[in-house]
Short mmCIF file of C-alpha atoms in Angstrom, two decimals:
data_model
loop_
_atom_site.label_atom_id
_atom_site.label_comp_id
_atom_site.label_asym_id
_atom_site.label_seq_id
_atom_site.Cartn_x
_atom_site.Cartn_y
_atom_site.Cartn_z
CA UNK X 1 0.00 0.00 0.00
CA UNK X 2 1.40 3.42 -0.95
CA UNK X 3 2.48 5.55 2.01
CA UNK X 4 0.58 8.51 0.58
CA UNK X 5 -2.64 6.49 0.34
CA UNK X 6 -5.13 7.97 2.84
CA UNK X 7 -6.12 4.44 3.78
CA UNK X 8 -2.58 3.87 5.05
CA UNK X 9 -2.73 6.78 7.51
CA UNK X 10 -3.51 5.96 11.15
CA UNK X 11 -7.01 6.78 12.29
CA UNK X 12 -7.33 9.81 14.59
CA UNK X 13 -7.85 9.08 18.25
CA UNK X 14 -11.54 8.99 19.20
CA UNK X 15 -12.74 12.19 20.81
CA UNK X 16 -14.63 12.02 24.12
CA UNK X 17 -18.38 12.44 24.00
CA UNK X 18 -19.96 15.01 26.25
CA UNK X 19 -21.14 12.22 28.56
CA UNK X 20 -17.79 10.36 28.71
CA UNK X 21 -16.06 10.47 32.08
CA UNK X 22 -12.87 12.52 32.28
CA UNK X 23 -10.45 13.52 35.02
CA UNK X 24 -9.12 17.04 35.50
CA UNK X 25 -5.69 16.80 37.12
CA UNK X 26 -4.40 20.11 38.48
CA UNK X 27 -1.05 20.79 40.19
CA UNK X 28 0.22 24.12 41.41
CA UNK X 29 3.09 25.54 43.41
CA UNK X 30 6.64 26.79 42.97
CA UNK X 31 7.92 26.22 39.45
CA UNK X 32 11.07 24.26 38.70
CA UNK X 33 12.38 22.25 35.73
CA UNK X 34 10.80 18.83 35.21
CA UNK X 35 7.31 19.37 36.65
CA UNK X 36 5.46 18.85 33.37
CA UNK X 37 7.53 15.79 32.46
CA UNK X 38 7.10 14.38 35.96
CA UNK X 39 3.32 14.74 36.04
CA UNK X 40 2.82 13.09 32.67
CA UNK X 41 5.27 10.31 33.45
CA UNK X 42 3.16 9.63 36.55
CA UNK X 43 -0.05 9.62 34.51
CA UNK X 44 1.56 7.40 31.85
CA UNK X 45 1.82 4.60 34.41
CA UNK X 46 -1.98 4.31 34.24
CA UNK X 47 -2.29 4.32 30.41
CA UNK X 48 -4.54 7.39 30.23
CA UNK X 49 -5.04 9.49 27.09
CA UNK X 50 -4.46 13.26 27.15
CA UNK X 51 -7.40 15.38 26.00
CA UNK X 52 -6.22 18.87 26.93
CA UNK X 53 -3.30 20.65 28.65
CA UNK X 54 -3.03 24.15 30.03
CA UNK X 55 0.01 25.54 31.83
CA UNK X 56 0.86 29.02 33.06
CA UNK X 57 3.74 30.35 35.15
CA UNK X 58 3.25 33.65 36.99
CA UNK X 59 5.98 35.11 39.20
CA UNK X 60 7.60 31.71 39.55
CA UNK X 61 4.39 29.86 40.47
CA UNK X 62 3.12 27.17 38.12
CA UNK X 63 -0.44 26.05 37.49
CA UNK X 64 -0.60 22.92 35.30
CA UNK X 65 -3.88 21.33 34.28
CA UNK X 66 -4.30 18.05 32.38
CA UNK X 67 -7.64 16.70 31.20
CA UNK X 68 -7.32 12.92 30.75
CA UNK X 69 -9.40 9.81 30.30
CA UNK X 70 -9.92 7.66 33.41
CA UNK X 71 -7.60 4.64 33.72
CA UNK X 72 -9.07 1.26 32.84
CA UNK X 73 -9.54 -1.46 35.43
CA UNK X 74 -11.14 -1.82 38.82
CA UNK X 75 -9.51 0.40 41.42
CA UNK X 76 -7.21 2.03 38.85
CA UNK X 77 -8.64 5.50 39.35
CA UNK X 78 -8.04 5.34 43.08
CA UNK X 79 -4.46 4.25 42.43
CA UNK X 80 -3.96 7.16 40.04
CA UNK X 81 -5.22 9.62 42.64
CA UNK X 82 -2.95 8.27 45.36
CA UNK X 83 0.09 8.19 43.05
CA UNK X 84 -0.42 11.73 41.73
CA UNK X 85 -0.84 13.15 45.25
CA UNK X 86 2.27 11.31 46.44
CA UNK X 87 4.31 12.61 43.47
CA UNK X 88 3.04 16.16 44.09
CA UNK X 89 4.05 16.02 47.76
CA UNK X 90 7.54 14.90 46.77
CA UNK X 91 7.77 17.91 44.47
CA UNK X 92 6.38 20.24 47.19
CA UNK X 93 3.33 20.92 45.02
CA UNK X 94 -0.38 20.78 45.67
CA UNK X 95 -2.62 18.53 43.57
CA UNK X 96 -6.32 18.40 42.87
CA UNK X 97 -8.14 15.75 40.83
CA UNK X 98 -11.73 16.40 39.79
CA UNK X 99 -14.05 13.85 38.14
CA UNK X 100 -16.40 15.06 35.46
CA UNK X 101 -17.67 14.44 31.97
CA UNK X 102 -16.57 15.51 28.49
CA UNK X 103 -14.20 18.22 27.34
CA UNK X 104 -14.35 22.03 27.49
CA UNK X 105 -17.52 23.52 26.13
CA UNK X 106 -17.02 24.57 22.49
CA UNK X 107 -16.36 28.26 22.02
CA UNK X 108 -19.46 30.07 20.88
CA UNK X 109 -19.89 31.85 17.56
CA UNK X 110 -18.52 35.35 17.31
CA UNK X 111 -14.85 35.05 18.21
CA UNK X 112 -12.55 38.01 18.69
CA UNK X 113 -9.17 38.97 20.06
CA UNK X 114 -9.25 41.94 22.42
CA UNK X 115 -5.88 43.57 23.09
CA UNK X 116 -5.76 45.86 26.12
CA UNK X 117 -2.88 48.33 26.63
CA UNK X 118 -2.38 50.13 29.92
CA UNK X 119 0.30 52.43 31.27
CA UNK X 120 -0.35 51.24 33.95
CA UNK X 121 -3.06 48.62 33.54
CA UNK X 122 -5.17 48.87 36.68
CA UNK X 123 -7.29 46.18 38.29
CA UNK X 124 -10.25 48.54 38.04
CA UNK X 125 -9.82 48.76 34.26
CA UNK X 126 -9.64 44.97 33.86
CA UNK X 127 -12.71 44.54 36.07
CA UNK X 128 -14.72 47.08 34.10
CA UNK X 129 -13.81 45.66 30.69
CA UNK X 130 -14.40 42.05 31.76
CA UNK X 131 -17.70 43.06 33.29
CA UNK X 132 -18.75 44.79 30.07
CA UNK X 133 -18.00 41.63 28.07
CA UNK X 134 -20.14 39.58 30.44
CA UNK X 135 -23.02 42.07 30.51
CA UNK X 136 -23.11 42.14 26.71
CA UNK X 137 -23.44 38.34 26.56
CA UNK X 138 -19.85 37.42 25.73
CA UNK X 139 -17.41 35.09 27.44
CA UNK X 140 -13.66 35.46 28.04
CA UNK X 141 -12.18 32.09 27.08
CA UNK X 142 -8.51 32.85 27.61
CA UNK X 143 -6.21 35.64 28.79
CA UNK X 144 -2.46 35.99 28.42
CA UNK X 145 0.13 38.75 28.62
CA UNK X 146 1.75 40.14 25.49
CA UNK X 147 4.10 42.66 27.09
CA UNK X 148 5.10 44.06 30.46
CA UNK X 149 6.91 47.15 29.17
CA UNK X 150 6.95 49.86 27.93
CA UNK X 151 3.24 49.24 28.51
CA UNK X 152 1.34 46.33 30.01
CA UNK X 153 -0.46 44.54 27.18
CA UNK X 154 -2.82 41.58 27.59
CA UNK X 155 -4.92 39.70 25.07
CA UNK X 156 -8.39 38.32 25.75
CA UNK X 157 -9.95 35.63 23.57
CA UNK X 158 -13.66 36.43 23.61
CA UNK X 159 -16.57 34.49 22.14
CA UNK X 160 -20.32 34.96 21.95
CA UNK X 161 -20.48 38.42 20.33
CA UNK X 162 -19.93 39.73 16.78
CA UNK X 163 -16.64 41.61 16.57
CA UNK X 164 -18.22 44.94 15.62
CA UNK X 165 -20.68 44.73 18.52
CA UNK X 166 -17.91 43.85 20.95
CA UNK X 167 -15.83 46.79 19.72
CA UNK X 168 -18.80 49.13 20.16
CA UNK X 169 -19.36 47.83 23.69
CA UNK X 170 -15.75 48.16 24.84
CA UNK X 171 -14.51 51.32 23.11
CA UNK X 172 -16.41 53.86 25.27
CA UNK X 173 -15.52 51.93 28.42
CA UNK X 174 -11.82 51.88 27.52
CA UNK X 175 -11.82 55.59 26.72
CA UNK X 176 -13.38 56.40 30.09
CA UNK X 177 -10.85 54.18 31.86
CA UNK X 178 -7.82 55.64 30.08
CA UNK X 179 -6.70 52.36 28.48
CA UNK X 180 -6.35 51.44 24.80
CA UNK X 181 -8.09 48.48 23.23
CA UNK X 182 -8.12 46.81 19.84
CA UNK X 183 -10.83 44.33 18.89
CA UNK X 184 -10.20 42.16 15.83
CA UNK X 185 -11.93 39.08 14.51
CA UNK X 186 -10.27 35.74 15.23
CA UNK X 187 -9.19 33.51 12.36
CA UNK X 188 -6.33 32.55 10.10
CA UNK X 189 -6.28 35.97 8.44
CA UNK X 190 -4.71 37.41 11.59
CA UNK X 191 -1.58 35.37 10.91
CA UNK X 192 -1.45 36.13 7.20
CA UNK X 193 1.33 38.21 5.67
CA UNK X 194 0.06 41.75 5.53
CA UNK X 195 0.74 45.29 4.45
CA UNK X 196 1.20 48.04 7.04
CA UNK X 197 0.83 51.64 5.82
CA UNK X 198 1.84 54.51 8.08
CA UNK X 199 1.38 58.23 8.07
CA UNK X 200 4.71 60.02 8.56
CA UNK X 201 4.37 63.34 10.41
CA UNK X 202 3.59 62.79 14.12
CA UNK X 203 3.29 59.05 13.50
CA UNK X 204 6.46 57.49 12.08
CA UNK X 205 8.35 60.62 13.12
CA UNK X 206 7.81 63.02 15.99
CA UNK X 207 7.87 66.12 13.80
CA UNK X 208 5.73 67.98 11.27
CA UNK X 209 8.13 68.25 8.33
CA UNK X 210 6.63 71.42 6.91
CA UNK X 211 7.23 73.11 10.26
CA UNK X 212 10.90 72.09 10.11
CA UNK X 213 11.15 73.73 6.69
CA UNK X 214 9.20 76.73 7.97
CA UNK X 215 11.63 77.21 10.85
CA UNK X 216 14.39 77.76 8.29
CA UNK X 217 12.14 80.16 6.35
CA UNK X 218 11.24 82.18 9.46
CA UNK X 219 7.50 81.43 9.30
CA UNK X 220 7.18 78.50 11.72
CA UNK X 221 4.45 79.96 13.94
CA UNK X 222 2.16 80.80 11.03
CA UNK X 223 2.64 77.36 9.43
CA UNK X 224 2.08 75.55 12.76
CA UNK X 225 -1.22 77.35 13.24
CA UNK X 226 -2.50 76.26 9.82
CA UNK X 227 -1.18 72.71 10.33
CA UNK X 228 -3.04 72.31 13.65
CA UNK X 229 -6.31 73.45 12.09
CA UNK X 230 -5.88 71.08 9.14
CA UNK X 231 -5.05 68.05 11.32
CA UNK X 232 -8.07 68.74 13.52
CA UNK X 233 -10.29 68.66 10.42
CA UNK X 234 -11.11 72.37 10.52
CA UNK X 235 -9.55 73.14 7.12
CA UNK X 236 -9.44 71.38 3.76
CA UNK X 237 -6.06 69.68 3.68
CA UNK X 238 -5.18 70.44 0.04
CA UNK X 239 -6.04 74.12 0.50
CA UNK X 240 -4.06 74.33 3.73
CA UNK X 241 -1.08 72.55 2.12
CA UNK X 242 -0.90 75.06 -0.72
CA UNK X 243 -1.14 77.94 1.75
CA UNK X 244 1.68 76.59 3.92
CA UNK X 245 3.94 75.67 1.00
CA UNK X 246 3.52 79.17 -0.46
CA UNK X 247 5.23 80.51 2.66
CA UNK X 248 8.38 78.56 1.69
CA UNK X 249 8.81 80.40 -1.60
CA UNK X 250 12.41 81.50 -2.10
CA UNK X 251 13.91 79.19 0.55
CA UNK X 252 17.22 77.64 -0.54
CA UNK X 253 16.53 73.98 -1.44
CA UNK X 254 19.86 73.04 0.11
CA UNK X 255 18.07 73.16 3.46
CA UNK X 256 16.72 69.67 2.72
CA UNK X 257 19.84 68.01 4.17
CA UNK X 258 19.47 70.01 7.37
CA UNK X 259 15.80 69.08 7.69
CA UNK X 260 16.55 65.40 7.14
CA UNK X 261 19.07 65.56 9.98
CA UNK X 262 16.50 67.22 12.27
CA UNK X 263 13.83 64.52 11.77
CA UNK X 264 13.30 62.41 14.91
CA UNK X 265 11.85 58.92 14.61
CA UNK X 266 9.07 58.07 17.02
CA UNK X 267 10.24 55.76 19.84
CA UNK X 268 9.67 52.17 18.76
CA UNK X 269 9.58 52.98 15.03
CA UNK X 270 12.68 50.98 14.16
CA UNK X 271 11.53 48.04 16.30
CA UNK X 272 8.10 48.04 14.66
CA UNK X 273 9.47 48.08 11.11
CA UNK X 274 12.28 45.61 11.81
CA UNK X 275 9.86 43.12 13.39
CA UNK X 276 7.26 43.46 10.64
CA UNK X 277 9.89 42.86 7.97
CA UNK X 278 11.13 39.74 9.79
CA UNK X 279 7.58 38.41 9.69
CA UNK X 280 7.28 38.95 5.96
CA UNK X 281 5.07 42.03 6.14
CA UNK X 282 5.45 44.79 3.58
CA UNK X 283 5.68 48.29 5.01
CA UNK X 284 4.72 51.57 3.35
CA UNK X 285 4.47 55.23 4.22
CA UNK X 286 2.04 57.75 2.79
CA UNK X 287 2.46 61.38 3.71
CA UNK X 288 1.00 64.79 3.23
CA UNK X 289 4.63 65.89 3.68
CA UNK X 290 7.32 65.82 1.07
CA UNK X 291 9.34 63.32 -0.94
CA UNK X 292 12.44 65.37 -0.13
CA UNK X 293 12.21 63.74 3.34
CA UNK X 294 10.23 60.52 2.74
CA UNK X 295 12.70 59.28 0.11
CA UNK X 296 15.40 59.43 2.78
CA UNK X 297 13.18 57.52 5.25
CA UNK X 298 12.57 54.78 2.67
CA UNK X 299 16.31 54.31 2.24
CA UNK X 300 17.06 54.59 5.96
CA UNK X 301 14.38 52.12 7.12
CA UNK X 302 14.16 49.73 4.16
CA UNK X 303 10.51 50.47 3.37
CA UNK X 304 8.69 48.86 0.46
CA UNK X 305 6.45 51.67 -0.79
CA UNK X 306 6.07 55.42 -0.31
CA UNK X 307 3.94 58.29 -1.53
CA UNK X 308 4.18 61.98 -0.64
CA UNK X 309 3.98 65.46 -2.11
CA UNK X 310 6.98 67.02 -3.85
CA UNK X 311 8.14 70.57 -3.28
CA UNK X 312 8.83 72.26 -6.61
CA UNK X 313 12.38 73.59 -7.03
CA UNK X 314 13.63 76.11 -9.58
CA UNK X 315 17.10 77.63 -9.71
CA UNK X 316 17.98 75.93 -6.44
CA UNK X 317 15.08 77.44 -4.49
CA UNK X 318 11.58 76.35 -3.54
CA UNK X 319 8.93 77.99 -5.69
CA UNK X 320 6.19 77.81 -3.06
CA UNK X 321 4.30 75.17 -5.05
CA UNK X 322 4.01 71.37 -5.08
CA UNK X 323 4.14 69.24 -8.22
CA UNK X 324 1.96 66.32 -9.28
CA UNK X 325 -0.98 64.71 -7.52
CA UNK X 326 -1.53 66.08 -4.01
CA UNK X 327 -1.56 63.43 -1.30
CA UNK X 328 -4.52 64.55 0.79
CA UNK X 329 -7.16 62.70 2.81
CA UNK X 330 -8.73 60.95 -0.19
CA UNK X 331 -5.31 60.50 -1.77
CA UNK X 332 -4.01 58.54 1.23
CA UNK X 333 -6.86 56.05 0.89
CA UNK X 334 -6.14 55.72 -2.84
CA UNK X 335 -2.47 55.04 -2.14
CA UNK X 336 -3.40 52.42 0.45
CA UNK X 337 -5.40 50.59 -2.23
CA UNK X 338 -2.58 50.94 -4.76
CA UNK X 339 0.03 49.64 -2.34
CA UNK X 340 -2.23 46.70 -1.44
CA UNK X 341 -2.64 45.83 -5.09
CA UNK X 342 1.12 46.02 -5.70
CA UNK X 343 1.79 43.92 -2.60
CA UNK X 344 -0.85 41.34 -3.55
CA UNK X 345 -2.67 41.87 -0.26
CA UNK X 346 -6.45 42.32 0.06
CA UNK X 347 -7.55 45.48 1.85
CA UNK X 348 -8.98 43.33 4.65
CA UNK X 349 -5.42 42.30 5.52
CA UNK X 350 -3.97 45.81 5.62
CA UNK X 351 -3.15 47.88 8.68
CA UNK X 352 -3.14 51.68 8.54
CA UNK X 353 -1.69 53.92 11.24
CA UNK X 354 -2.15 57.68 11.47
CA UNK X 355 -2.91 60.62 13.73
CA UNK X 356 -4.66 63.33 11.74
CA UNK X 357 -8.02 63.99 10.14
CA UNK X 358 -6.43 63.56 6.72
CA UNK X 359 -5.70 59.93 7.70
CA UNK X 360 -9.33 59.03 8.40
CA UNK X 361 -10.27 57.68 4.95
CA UNK X 362 -7.16 55.49 4.96
CA UNK X 363 -7.82 54.24 8.52
CA UNK X 364 -11.40 53.32 7.70
CA UNK X 365 -10.50 51.63 4.40
CA UNK X 366 -7.90 49.35 6.00
CA UNK X 367 -8.67 46.04 7.65
CA UNK X 368 -7.41 47.56 10.90
CA UNK X 369 -7.11 51.32 11.35
CA UNK X 370 -5.01 52.48 14.29
CA UNK X 371 -5.26 56.06 15.55
CA UNK X 372 -1.82 56.74 17.06
CA UNK X 373 -1.77 59.54 19.66
CA UNK X 374 -4.41 61.06 17.46
CA UNK X 375 -6.66 64.08 17.53
CA UNK X 376 -10.09 63.47 19.15
CA UNK X 377 -11.96 63.37 15.83
CA UNK X 378 -9.62 60.60 14.65
CA UNK X 379 -9.75 58.54 17.87
CA UNK X 380 -13.54 58.51 17.73
CA UNK X 381 -13.70 57.33 14.11
CA UNK X 382 -10.83 54.80 13.90
CA UNK X 383 -11.12 51.07 14.62
CA UNK X 384 -8.80 51.40 17.59
CA UNK X 385 -6.60 53.97 19.28
CA UNK X 386 -3.15 53.83 20.87
CA UNK X 387 -2.36 56.72 23.20
CA UNK X 388 1.13 55.84 24.42
CA UNK X 389 4.25 57.31 22.75
CA UNK X 390 5.70 54.00 21.57
CA UNK X 391 5.02 53.02 17.96
CA UNK X 392 6.03 49.38 18.48
CA UNK X 393 2.98 48.86 20.71
CA UNK X 394 1.13 48.35 17.42
CA UNK X 395 2.82 44.91 17.33
CA UNK X 396 0.73 43.84 20.31
CA UNK X 397 -2.44 44.62 18.38
CA UNK X 398 -1.25 42.02 15.85
CA UNK X 399 -0.75 39.38 18.57
CA UNK X 400 3.06 39.68 18.63
CA UNK X 401 4.56 39.49 22.12
CA UNK X 402 7.42 41.52 23.56
CA UNK X 403 9.30 38.32 24.35
CA UNK X 404 9.15 37.30 20.66
CA UNK X 405 10.49 40.68 19.56
CA UNK X 406 13.36 40.60 22.03
CA UNK X 407 14.24 36.98 21.23
CA UNK X 408 14.47 37.85 17.52
CA UNK X 409 16.66 40.88 18.27
CA UNK X 410 18.91 38.84 20.53
CA UNK X 411 19.32 36.06 17.96
CA UNK X 412 20.83 38.41 15.38
CA UNK X 413 22.50 40.82 17.78
CA UNK X 414 20.25 43.79 17.02
CA UNK X 415 20.39 46.38 19.83
CA UNK X 416 17.05 47.56 21.18
CA UNK X 417 15.87 51.13 20.77
#
């Protein structure tokens, strides 16, 4: 019989029915090497089958649970209980064995991942969010920590509610509590290779590039005033861009090198991009700023795509105009779609990050839109908001843990930020 013949494959182990007897074996105490191996070696003496395992270690204390079939034979279960308790005592652990039937209840329809970021994450915030899930008819099936610094990040696996409803339930609560949450649907798509598109000014970098240029032209205050109104959604972006760029007319274009040197990356930016690239993501920037700066960022950070406005230069000086298609609010959404097409990624598997009103169309068009330290109008409209000054916290929204990031950096000798 051919080895690839399905008939040659071993049959899967029979799954317990809901009325089949099972034993829940739980041990807990101070962690040390060999506990998991020791427990299962003890259980193996009785020929039981393993149905489920859960283990967690918190501050050096282990809780290990094994759901197993009862041993066959008269008196065998009593022998198992005595042997497990004796082994646990030798290990200075406590043991509990509970008889029951079946496996865990199946998770209900409507499955989501809820990432909670706190700086700090208070017990009151966790209580309020968990209570809101319960009141809305959902259930928290699992909780684990993603990061302990620079923020505390935990992920909740929630079932029983549609993702959009769960997001609507939790977002106001999180805002009132001063914590950030992201609610995304569970499924394989979360692990798919994606495209991440970022705004530049006040997102990837800490600065507003036009204000850096304006400082050299002596009109910084006037430009900053117009910029603030545009980002808050009080002015049409294209109109405000033309007005601000006009103030740069006559400025020596050689100032570009100085401005590039003045640009400050947002804390965590390099970690975010480096980690995404390791995972096979493609990373793009789209900016209402200028190619004179974004081209340098592409080269510096190894980005895949970029779009921005271009300051017109004549006779070595800025003319006070931009050339080509203006990258405004609608333009950013168009570039997101173009980048996704070039990357071969459906829009549902894109992530957009931005802070200003001109990012809103892009944030709403993406599969996940993240408002990063954003203006109120943006926080209210985006899928989720992050209000801590560390760009790499976006990794936690994608289910990537701090330990995984640090292990990858350590393996290739990359220094942290």
